Short mmCIF file of C-alpha atoms in Angstrom, two decimals:
data_model
loop_
_atom_site.label_atom_id
_atom_site.label_comp_id
_atom_site.label_asym_id
_atom_site.label_seq_id
_atom_site.Cartn_x
_atom_site.Cartn_y
_atom_site.Cartn_z
CA GLY A 1 35.10 56.21 43.33
CA GLU A 2 31.95 57.42 45.00
CA ASP A 3 29.54 54.81 46.28
CA VAL A 4 26.34 54.86 48.31
CA GLU A 5 25.19 51.74 50.13
CA GLN A 6 21.78 50.94 51.57
CA SER A 7 20.08 47.84 52.83
CA LEU A 8 17.57 46.61 50.28
CA PHE A 9 14.52 45.85 52.41
CA LEU A 10 12.84 46.95 55.63
CA SER A 11 9.56 45.69 56.97
CA VAL A 12 7.70 47.38 59.83
CA ARG A 13 4.24 47.44 61.36
CA GLU A 14 1.97 50.42 61.10
CA GLY A 15 2.57 52.85 63.96
CA ASP A 16 6.15 51.73 64.55
CA SER A 17 9.18 53.83 63.72
CA SER A 18 11.22 53.02 60.62
CA VAL A 19 14.93 53.66 60.36
CA ILE A 20 16.60 53.47 56.98
CA ASN A 21 20.37 53.57 56.94
CA CYS A 22 22.87 54.65 54.33
CA THR A 23 26.64 54.88 54.06
CA TYR A 24 28.51 57.02 51.56
CA THR A 25 32.11 57.45 50.59
CA ASP A 26 32.66 60.99 49.36
CA SER A 27 33.73 63.03 52.37
CA SER A 28 33.49 66.23 50.33
CA SER A 29 29.75 65.82 49.73
CA THR A 30 28.04 69.11 50.45
CA TYR A 31 24.48 67.85 50.64
CA LEU A 32 22.93 64.47 51.37
CA TYR A 33 19.43 63.64 50.27
CA TRP A 34 16.55 61.29 50.82
CA TYR A 35 14.17 60.63 47.97
CA LYS A 36 10.99 58.55 47.94
CA GLN A 37 9.71 56.58 44.97
CA GLU A 38 6.20 55.18 44.96
CA PRO A 39 5.26 52.40 42.52
CA GLY A 40 5.19 53.61 38.94
CA ALA A 41 6.22 57.13 39.86
CA GLY A 42 9.30 59.29 39.72
CA LEU A 43 11.52 60.20 42.63
CA GLN A 44 10.18 62.73 45.08
CA LEU A 45 12.55 64.73 47.25
CA LEU A 46 11.75 64.08 50.91
CA THR A 47 14.44 66.03 52.67
CA TYR A 48 18.09 66.93 52.53
CA ILE A 49 20.77 67.85 55.02
CA PHE A 50 23.77 70.08 54.65
CA SER A 51 27.04 68.41 55.55
CA ASN A 52 27.76 70.73 58.48
CA MET A 53 24.58 69.62 60.27
CA ASP A 54 24.13 66.60 62.52
CA MET A 55 20.38 66.41 62.52
CA LYS A 56 17.37 67.75 60.73
CA GLN A 57 13.76 67.21 61.71
CA ASP A 58 10.75 67.75 59.51
CA GLN A 59 7.43 66.58 60.96
CA ARG A 60 7.60 62.76 61.10
CA LEU A 61 11.02 62.66 59.44
CA THR A 62 14.33 62.87 61.27
CA VAL A 63 17.64 62.79 59.42
CA LEU A 64 20.81 62.01 61.32
CA LEU A 65 24.25 62.54 59.84
CA ASN A 66 27.46 61.09 61.26
CA LYS A 67 30.08 62.67 59.09
CA LYS A 68 32.96 60.86 60.78
CA ASP A 69 31.49 57.48 59.92
CA LYS A 70 29.91 58.72 56.66
CA HIS A 71 26.57 57.40 57.86
CA LEU A 72 23.18 58.87 57.14
CA SER A 73 19.85 57.69 58.49
CA LEU A 74 16.20 58.51 57.94
CA ARG A 75 13.76 57.89 60.74
CA ILE A 76 10.05 57.90 60.02
CA ALA A 77 7.95 58.17 63.15
CA ASP A 78 4.49 56.58 63.35
CA THR A 79 4.96 54.80 60.03
CA GLN A 80 1.81 54.56 57.92
CA THR A 81 0.87 52.23 55.07
CA GLY A 82 1.18 55.22 52.75
CA ASP A 83 4.88 55.33 53.60
CA SER A 84 5.42 52.06 51.74
CA ALA A 85 7.80 52.92 48.92
CA ILE A 86 11.44 52.78 47.88
CA TYR A 87 13.69 55.25 49.68
CA PHE A 88 16.89 56.44 48.04
CA CYS A 89 19.84 57.99 49.73
CA ALA A 90 21.97 60.27 47.55
CA GLU A 91 25.13 62.30 47.94
CA SER A 92 26.36 65.22 45.92
CA THR A 93 29.67 64.51 44.28
CA GLY A 94 31.34 67.57 45.70
CA ASN A 95 30.80 71.28 45.98
CA GLN A 96 32.19 72.32 42.66
CA ALA A 97 30.02 73.73 39.94
CA GLY A 98 28.13 71.19 37.88
CA THR A 99 28.07 68.39 40.39
CA ALA A 100 25.61 65.55 40.13
CA LEU A 101 24.12 63.08 42.61
CA ILE A 102 25.14 59.52 43.32
CA PHE A 103 22.22 57.36 44.41
CA GLY A 104 22.10 54.20 46.44
CA LYS A 105 20.10 51.27 45.10
CA GLY A 106 17.18 52.11 47.33
CA THR A 107 15.56 50.53 50.39
CA THR A 108 12.11 49.07 49.91
CA LEU A 109 9.99 49.88 52.95
CA SER A 110 7.00 47.61 53.51
CA VAL A 111 4.46 48.68 56.11
CA SER A 112 1.93 46.15 57.31
CA SER A 113 -1.27 46.99 59.14
CA ASP B 1 4.88 75.20 38.28
CA ALA B 2 4.09 72.02 36.35
CA GLY B 3 7.27 70.30 37.42
CA VAL B 4 9.57 68.39 35.11
CA ILE B 5 7.64 67.10 32.10
CA GLN B 6 8.66 63.99 30.21
CA SER B 7 7.23 62.42 27.11
CA PRO B 8 6.25 59.87 26.18
CA ARG B 9 5.35 58.22 29.47
CA HIS B 10 5.48 54.78 27.90
CA GLU B 11 7.25 53.58 24.79
CA VAL B 12 7.25 50.12 23.24
CA THR B 13 9.44 49.61 20.22
CA GLU B 14 11.21 46.90 18.31
CA MET B 15 14.91 46.24 18.37
CA GLY B 16 16.75 48.38 15.87
CA GLN B 17 14.31 51.26 15.94
CA GLU B 18 15.22 54.81 16.95
CA VAL B 19 13.79 56.04 20.23
CA THR B 20 13.60 59.68 21.29
CA LEU B 21 12.76 60.68 24.83
CA ARG B 22 11.88 64.27 25.65
CA CYS B 23 12.16 66.45 28.72
CA LYS B 24 11.07 69.92 29.69
CA PRO B 25 12.80 71.10 32.89
CA ILE B 26 11.32 73.38 35.49
CA SER B 27 11.39 76.98 34.32
CA GLY B 28 14.39 78.82 35.73
CA HIS B 29 16.42 75.70 36.38
CA ASN B 30 19.80 75.69 34.67
CA SER B 31 20.92 72.10 35.23
CA LEU B 32 19.36 69.03 33.63
CA PHE B 33 20.08 65.38 34.26
CA TRP B 34 19.19 62.13 32.51
CA TYR B 35 19.04 58.93 34.60
CA ARG B 36 18.25 55.33 33.81
CA GLN B 37 16.68 52.97 36.34
CA THR B 38 16.74 49.17 36.14
CA MET B 39 16.26 46.48 38.74
CA MET B 40 19.78 45.20 38.28
CA ARG B 41 21.73 48.44 38.27
CA GLY B 42 19.50 50.82 40.18
CA LEU B 43 19.55 54.49 39.25
CA GLU B 44 22.40 55.50 36.96
CA LEU B 45 23.33 58.99 35.84
CA LEU B 46 23.71 59.06 32.06
CA ILE B 47 24.54 62.69 31.34
CA TYR B 48 23.95 66.15 32.69
CA PHE B 49 23.92 69.69 31.34
CA ASN B 50 24.64 73.05 32.91
CA ASN B 51 23.30 76.04 31.01
CA ASN B 52 22.55 73.76 28.03
CA VAL B 53 26.16 72.54 27.84
CA PRO B 54 26.91 68.84 28.42
CA ILE B 55 29.21 68.58 31.44
CA ASP B 56 29.63 64.87 32.03
CA ASP B 57 28.50 62.15 29.64
CA SER B 58 30.64 59.39 31.10
CA GLY B 59 27.51 57.51 32.10
CA MET B 60 26.24 57.20 28.55
CA PRO B 61 26.54 53.47 27.89
CA GLU B 62 27.49 53.49 24.21
CA ASP B 63 27.58 55.54 21.06
CA ARG B 64 24.03 54.43 20.41
CA PHE B 65 22.99 56.94 23.06
CA SER B 66 23.04 60.67 22.46
CA ALA B 67 21.56 63.65 24.28
CA LYS B 68 20.99 67.24 23.29
CA MET B 69 19.78 70.39 24.95
CA PRO B 70 19.14 72.97 22.24
CA ASN B 71 17.69 75.50 24.68
CA ALA B 72 16.97 75.98 28.37
CA SER B 73 13.50 74.48 28.17
CA PHE B 74 14.03 71.28 26.20
CA SER B 75 16.24 68.22 26.08
CA THR B 76 16.20 64.93 24.20
CA LEU B 77 17.77 61.55 24.80
CA LYS B 78 18.03 59.43 21.68
CA ILE B 79 18.83 55.75 21.31
CA GLN B 80 19.68 54.57 17.82
CA PRO B 81 19.50 51.67 17.22
CA SER B 82 17.65 50.44 20.29
CA GLU B 83 18.31 47.04 21.86
CA PRO B 84 16.32 44.93 24.35
CA ARG B 85 18.87 45.66 27.09
CA ASP B 86 17.96 49.34 26.83
CA SER B 87 14.59 48.55 28.39
CA ALA B 88 14.38 50.63 31.56
CA VAL B 89 12.75 53.67 33.08
CA TYR B 90 14.45 56.87 31.98
CA PHE B 91 14.17 59.87 34.27
CA CYS B 92 14.89 63.49 33.62
CA ALA B 93 15.63 65.81 36.53
CA SER B 94 16.39 69.50 36.81
CA SER B 95 17.83 71.77 39.43
CA GLN B 96 19.03 75.29 39.94
CA ARG B 97 22.71 75.88 40.39
CA LEU B 98 23.36 78.62 42.91
CA ALA B 99 26.82 80.02 43.53
CA GLY B 100 28.40 76.93 41.97
CA VAL B 101 26.56 74.42 44.13
CA ILE B 102 23.72 72.35 42.76
CA LYS B 103 21.02 71.91 45.32
CA THR B 104 17.96 69.72 45.08
CA GLN B 105 17.04 67.87 41.93
CA TYR B 106 13.42 67.55 40.89
CA PHE B 107 12.49 64.46 38.93
CA GLY B 108 10.02 63.95 36.15
CA PRO B 109 7.62 60.98 36.14
CA GLY B 110 9.88 58.96 33.87
CA THR B 111 9.53 57.22 30.50
CA ARG B 112 9.08 53.47 30.64
CA LEU B 113 10.86 52.03 27.62
CA LEU B 114 10.40 48.47 26.44
CA VAL B 115 12.44 47.28 23.50
CA LEU B 116 11.22 43.99 22.06
#
């Protein structure tokens, strides 16, 4: 079945770059997503990438997709303390009507000053 | 737009009681999802609807759980009777299905449920 794997924790210093990695299993996924969850809050969509793209950049965020290896990464440049949160990788379960998302367990990013 | 609205935000109840969680999706969205988040199991999809019709409820843990979507602007998730292991954060999300492909999902703030 579908599965999304992420490392559970990442700790960086303020100003450094953060790279959060994710592997997925469903090669038919149309979209791949990164969500951010701050303490006590819901999930906020950060960015997504279509499966025919290799890279997407949005300000401090860079998403890289290696479809051959089913590997997705999120790079946050100049990481700030406000970036401390849980980051979820998610894949769509296919491109048929009515598909849902499969989420990883989330990577907790801790940024120290 | 106000985003996805969930109520209540917090619920504390005793084992055996009925719990009803409510969700109002974003106007114009035609897909609605219910998720449950726990430390042990992460984020799990419980059920989702397209155009008010339940599509996949395989994630619903037991018959104690039921969900309805009587119209495009309202959904409920009911637990009867509730048990301590149901304690979790329950999220509702909505999205717009275009040409058969669901794109981004927008999440509500969640309902924190504690069953004593």
